[in-house]
Amino acid sequence: MRMSEWLVSYPHRLDSFLAEEGRVLSREKAKRAIEEGHVRVNDVIVKKPAHRLEPGDRVIVSDDASTPTESAIEPKDLHLEILYEDEQCFVINKPAGYSVHPGAGAIDEPTILHGVALLFTKMKIPFSSESVLVHRLDKDTTGCLLIAKNPAAHIALQKQFETRTVKKTYLALVAGIPEKSQAKIDAPIGRSSMNPTKMAITGTSTSREAQTTYRIVGKASNVALLECDLHTGRTHQIRVHLAGIGHPVLGDSSYSSALSERVVQEWEVESLCLHAWKLTFESPADAKDHAIEAHLPAQFLEILKKLNINFLA
């Protein structure tokens, strides 16, 4: 029986740990895998999803865990653009409008995983839904998404995310112009107590440290284009942090403000203006750093043109 294994580097709930960074496809499926006895912590089967993990714990999931099977992920042509490829991995330019993997609700909707399955078919390599996604992007976020070609590469690449050696740079168009031209936002993020589907800056025991650095690279009268570096990888991190300082990402209905809603109407913004612009990682194929850049989608460029912001023009 094949296994997937991870070393814990921070205190966390077991089900949440497995659901992060694509380790298991969703928190719901992680919960089911745990309850069915497919998960071990330090070689002991744990059946409580809320089990607390500590740094140094070793988590093992058997590959027959109750995640979608290969037959459930039917290859679909999403016209995914490959930005980089070698023998061990590749990077795609994720389009907006697709969740990275199947989740709760809308189970019949095509996802990036379905598109990746087709790419694997074209590449004539085995596809396993459990060992291709190295990290995630939100449904309406575009840009660089790293894909592993095999379980060994999957483990090696995930370790880089866990040890924070991967550099992730985003472009975000926000409402208003931040007072500081560049700054570091250091604020813990946890599940919102008001809405469990959203995240929030909180100080609860389940919150986790989160740091985002931003720099203004362009601006108009009531809009700023920010270059953001993620130092951690929390759910909705950039969106929550920028909303937290009063400058929500344009097109973000979950974390909008009265200001951002006015700006969206004024400039006819119809999509989330958040793009995973650059990704730097070490490939298992050659042990060398690779810096990949994803061009901005047409909708984002059109808004920049309206605003007369010439960055990347």
Coordinates of C-alpha atoms in Angstrom, one line a residue:
M1 CA 0.0 0.0 0.0
R2 CA 1.4 3.4 -1.0
M3 CA 1.5 6.2 1.6
S4 CA 1.8 10.0 1.6
E5 CA 3.8 11.4 4.5
W6 CA 4.3 14.9 6.0
L7 CA 6.3 16.3 8.9
V8 CA 4.3 18.8 11.0
S9 CA 6.1 22.2 11.6
Y10 CA 3.3 24.0 13.5
P11 CA 0.5 23.3 16.0
H12 CA -2.8 22.6 14.2
R13 CA -5.9 20.4 13.9
L14 CA -5.4 17.2 12.0
D15 CA -8.2 17.7 9.5
S16 CA -7.2 21.3 8.7
F17 CA -3.5 20.3 8.3
L18 CA -4.5 17.6 5.8
A19 CA -6.8 20.0 3.9
E20 CA -4.1 22.7 3.4
E21 CA -1.8 23.0 0.4
G22 CA -3.6 20.2 -1.4
R23 CA -2.5 17.4 0.9
V24 CA -6.0 16.0 0.8
L25 CA -8.6 17.5 -1.5
S26 CA -10.8 19.1 1.0
R27 CA -11.4 19.4 4.7
E28 CA -14.6 17.3 4.4
K29 CA -12.7 14.5 2.6
A30 CA -9.8 14.8 5.1
K31 CA -12.4 14.3 7.9
R32 CA -13.8 11.2 6.3
A33 CA -10.3 9.8 5.7
I34 CA -9.5 10.3 9.4
E35 CA -12.7 8.7 10.6
E36 CA -12.3 5.7 8.3
G37 CA -8.8 5.0 9.8
H38 CA -6.7 6.0 6.8
V39 CA -4.6 8.5 8.8
R40 CA -1.7 7.8 11.3
V41 CA 0.1 10.2 13.5
N42 CA 3.5 8.9 14.7
D43 CA 2.5 5.4 13.5
V44 CA -0.7 5.4 15.5
I45 CA -4.1 5.5 13.8
V46 CA -6.1 8.6 14.8
K47 CA -9.8 8.8 14.1
K48 CA -10.5 12.2 15.6
P49 CA -10.5 15.1 13.0
A50 CA -9.9 17.6 15.8
H51 CA -6.8 15.8 17.0
R52 CA -4.1 18.4 17.9
L53 CA -0.8 18.1 16.0
E54 CA 2.5 19.4 17.4
P55 CA 5.7 20.3 15.7
G56 CA 7.7 17.2 14.9
D57 CA 4.6 14.9 14.5
R58 CA 4.7 12.6 11.5
V59 CA 1.4 12.3 9.6
I60 CA 0.8 9.5 7.2
V61 CA -2.2 9.0 4.9
S62 CA -2.7 5.8 2.9
D63 CA -3.4 6.3 -0.7
D64 CA -6.7 4.4 -0.5
A65 CA -8.1 7.2 1.7
S66 CA -11.6 8.4 0.7
T67 CA -10.5 11.1 -1.7
P68 CA -11.9 11.2 -5.3
T69 CA -10.6 8.3 -7.3
E70 CA -8.9 8.6 -10.6
S71 CA -12.1 7.5 -12.3
A72 CA -14.0 10.3 -10.6
I73 CA -11.7 12.9 -12.0
E74 CA -12.5 12.7 -15.7
P75 CA -10.0 14.6 -18.0
K76 CA -11.5 17.8 -19.4
D77 CA -10.0 20.3 -21.7
L78 CA -9.7 23.6 -19.9
H79 CA -7.1 25.0 -22.4
L80 CA -4.6 25.3 -19.6
E81 CA -1.4 27.1 -20.5
I82 CA 1.8 25.5 -19.4
L83 CA 4.4 28.1 -18.4
Y84 CA 7.2 25.7 -17.4
E85 CA 7.8 21.9 -17.6
D86 CA 10.5 19.4 -16.7
E87 CA 10.6 15.7 -15.9
Q88 CA 9.2 16.2 -12.4
C89 CA 6.8 19.1 -12.4
F90 CA 5.2 21.8 -14.4
V91 CA 3.6 25.2 -13.8
I92 CA 0.3 26.3 -15.4
N93 CA -1.3 29.8 -15.7
K94 CA -4.5 29.2 -13.8
P95 CA -7.5 30.9 -15.3
A96 CA -10.2 32.5 -13.2
G97 CA -13.5 30.8 -12.5
Y98 CA -12.2 27.3 -11.7
S99 CA -11.7 25.8 -8.2
V100 CA -8.5 23.9 -8.0
H101 CA -10.2 20.7 -6.9
P102 CA -13.7 19.3 -6.3
G103 CA -15.2 20.4 -3.0
A104 CA -18.5 20.7 -1.2
G105 CA -21.4 21.7 -3.4
A106 CA -21.3 22.0 -7.2
I107 CA -19.6 18.7 -7.5
D108 CA -20.3 18.4 -11.2
E109 CA -18.4 21.6 -12.0
P110 CA -15.1 21.1 -13.8
T111 CA -12.0 22.0 -11.8
I112 CA -8.3 22.6 -12.4
L113 CA -7.7 19.0 -11.3
H114 CA -9.9 17.8 -14.3
G115 CA -7.8 19.9 -16.7
V116 CA -4.6 18.6 -15.2
A117 CA -5.8 15.1 -15.6
L118 CA -6.1 15.8 -19.4
L119 CA -2.6 17.2 -19.4
F120 CA -1.3 14.0 -17.8
T121 CA -3.1 12.0 -20.4
K122 CA -1.4 14.0 -23.2
M123 CA 2.0 13.6 -21.4
K124 CA 1.4 9.9 -21.2
I125 CA 2.2 9.7 -17.4
P126 CA 0.1 8.2 -14.6
F127 CA -2.4 10.5 -12.9
S128 CA -3.1 10.4 -9.2
S129 CA -5.5 13.0 -7.8
E130 CA -3.7 12.8 -4.4
S131 CA -0.2 13.6 -5.5
V132 CA -0.4 16.4 -8.2
L133 CA -1.6 19.6 -6.4
V134 CA 1.3 21.1 -4.5
H135 CA -0.5 24.3 -3.4
R136 CA -3.8 26.1 -4.1
L137 CA -5.2 29.3 -5.6
D138 CA -8.7 30.6 -4.9
K139 CA -11.3 30.0 -7.5
D140 CA -11.1 33.5 -9.0
T141 CA -7.4 34.0 -8.5
T142 CA -5.3 33.6 -11.7
G143 CA -1.6 32.8 -12.2
C144 CA 1.2 30.4 -11.4
L145 CA 0.1 27.0 -10.1
L146 CA 2.7 24.3 -9.5
I147 CA 1.9 20.7 -10.3
A148 CA 3.9 17.6 -9.4
K149 CA 4.2 14.8 -11.9
N150 CA 4.7 12.0 -9.4
P151 CA 4.4 11.2 -5.7
A152 CA 8.1 11.7 -5.0
A153 CA 8.1 15.2 -6.6
H154 CA 4.9 16.0 -4.8
I155 CA 6.5 15.3 -1.4
A156 CA 9.7 17.3 -2.3
L157 CA 7.8 20.3 -3.6
Q158 CA 5.4 20.4 -0.6
K159 CA 8.3 20.4 1.8
Q160 CA 9.5 23.6 0.1
F161 CA 6.1 25.3 0.8
E162 CA 6.2 24.0 4.4
T163 CA 9.7 25.3 5.0
R164 CA 8.8 28.6 3.2
T165 CA 11.6 28.4 0.7
V166 CA 9.2 29.0 -2.2
K167 CA 8.8 32.7 -3.2
K168 CA 5.3 33.7 -4.1
T169 CA 4.6 37.2 -5.5
Y170 CA 1.2 38.4 -6.4
L171 CA -0.3 41.5 -8.1
A172 CA -3.4 43.0 -6.5
L173 CA -5.5 45.9 -7.5
V174 CA -7.0 47.5 -4.4
A175 CA -9.5 50.2 -3.5
G176 CA -7.9 53.3 -2.2
I177 CA -4.2 54.1 -1.9
P178 CA -2.3 52.8 1.2
E179 CA -0.7 55.4 3.4
K180 CA 2.6 53.6 3.3
S181 CA 4.2 53.0 -0.1
Q182 CA 5.5 49.7 1.2
A183 CA 4.9 47.8 4.5
K184 CA 4.7 44.4 6.1
I185 CA 1.3 43.2 7.4
D186 CA 1.9 40.9 10.3
A187 CA -1.6 39.7 11.6
P188 CA -2.8 36.2 12.5
I189 CA -5.6 34.7 10.4
G190 CA -8.3 32.3 11.5
R191 CA -11.8 31.2 10.7
S192 CA -14.3 34.0 11.0
S193 CA -16.6 33.7 14.0
M194 CA -19.4 35.4 12.1
N195 CA -19.2 33.3 8.9
P196 CA -17.3 30.0 8.9
T197 CA -16.8 30.1 5.2
K198 CA -14.7 33.2 5.6
M199 CA -11.4 34.0 7.2
A200 CA -10.6 37.0 9.4
I201 CA -7.7 38.6 11.3
T202 CA -8.3 37.2 14.8
G203 CA -6.4 36.5 18.0
T204 CA -8.1 33.1 18.9
S205 CA -6.2 30.0 19.8
T206 CA -6.9 28.5 16.4
S207 CA -5.5 31.5 14.5
R208 CA -2.2 31.2 12.8
E209 CA 0.6 33.7 12.1
A210 CA 0.5 35.3 8.7
Q211 CA 2.8 37.9 7.1
T212 CA 2.3 39.7 3.8
T213 CA 4.6 42.4 2.4
Y214 CA 3.3 44.8 -0.1
R215 CA 4.7 47.6 -2.3
I216 CA 2.8 50.1 -4.4
V217 CA 3.8 49.7 -8.1
G218 CA 1.1 51.8 -9.7
K219 CA -1.8 54.1 -8.7
A220 CA -4.7 56.1 -10.0
S221 CA -7.1 58.5 -8.2
N222 CA -8.7 55.9 -5.9
V223 CA -7.0 52.7 -6.8
A224 CA -3.5 51.2 -6.2
L225 CA -1.7 48.3 -7.8
L226 CA 0.3 46.4 -5.2
E227 CA 3.1 43.8 -5.6
C228 CA 2.6 41.4 -2.6
D229 CA 5.0 38.8 -1.3
L230 CA 3.5 36.0 0.8
H231 CA 5.7 34.9 3.6
T232 CA 3.1 32.4 4.8
G233 CA 0.3 30.6 3.0
R234 CA -2.9 31.0 4.9
T235 CA -6.3 30.6 3.3
H236 CA -7.4 33.9 1.6
Q237 CA -4.3 35.6 3.2
I238 CA -3.8 38.5 0.8
R239 CA -7.5 39.2 0.5
V240 CA -7.9 39.2 4.3
H241 CA -4.8 41.2 5.0
L242 CA -5.5 43.9 2.4
A243 CA -9.1 44.2 3.5
G244 CA -7.8 44.4 7.1
I245 CA -5.8 47.6 6.3
G246 CA -8.8 49.1 4.6
H247 CA -7.9 48.4 1.0
P248 CA -9.9 45.3 -0.3
V249 CA -8.9 43.7 -3.5
L250 CA -11.2 44.9 -6.3
G251 CA -13.8 42.3 -7.3
D252 CA -13.7 40.5 -4.0
S253 CA -17.3 40.1 -2.9
S254 CA -16.3 38.2 0.3
Y255 CA -14.1 40.9 1.8
S256 CA -15.4 44.1 0.1
S257 CA -16.1 47.4 1.7
A258 CA -18.3 50.4 0.8
L259 CA -15.3 52.0 -0.8
S260 CA -14.3 49.0 -2.9
E261 CA -17.9 48.4 -4.0
R262 CA -18.0 52.1 -5.3
V263 CA -14.7 51.7 -7.1
V264 CA -15.9 48.4 -8.7
Q265 CA -19.0 50.1 -10.0
E266 CA -17.1 53.2 -11.2
W267 CA -14.5 51.3 -13.1
E268 CA -16.8 48.4 -14.2
V269 CA -14.7 45.7 -12.6
E270 CA -16.2 42.3 -13.2
S271 CA -13.5 39.9 -11.9
L272 CA -11.2 39.5 -8.9
C273 CA -8.1 41.5 -9.4
L274 CA -5.6 39.2 -7.8
H275 CA -2.9 37.4 -9.8
A276 CA -0.2 34.9 -8.7
W277 CA 2.4 36.7 -10.8
K278 CA 5.7 35.0 -9.9
L279 CA 6.7 31.7 -8.4
T280 CA 10.2 30.7 -7.6
F281 CA 11.0 27.1 -6.5
E282 CA 13.6 24.4 -6.6
S283 CA 12.7 21.7 -9.1
P284 CA 13.4 18.1 -8.0
A285 CA 14.5 17.5 -11.6
D286 CA 17.7 19.5 -11.4
A287 CA 17.9 20.9 -7.8
K288 CA 18.0 24.4 -9.4
D289 CA 15.8 27.5 -8.6
H290 CA 13.3 28.3 -11.3
A291 CA 11.6 31.7 -11.4
I292 CA 8.3 31.5 -13.4
E293 CA 6.2 34.5 -14.4
A294 CA 2.5 34.4 -15.5
H295 CA 1.2 37.1 -17.7
L296 CA -1.8 39.0 -16.5
P297 CA -5.2 38.0 -17.8
A298 CA -6.9 40.2 -20.4
Q299 CA -9.6 41.5 -17.9
F300 CA -6.9 42.6 -15.5
L301 CA -4.9 44.4 -18.3
E302 CA -8.1 46.1 -19.5
I303 CA -8.8 47.6 -16.1
L304 CA -5.2 48.8 -15.8
K305 CA -5.6 50.4 -19.2
K306 CA -8.8 52.2 -18.1
L307 CA -7.0 53.4 -15.0
N308 CA -4.0 54.5 -17.1
I309 CA -1.7 52.4 -14.9
N310 CA 1.2 51.4 -17.2
F311 CA 2.9 48.8 -15.0
L312 CA 3.6 45.7 -17.2
A313 CA 1.9 47.5 -20.1

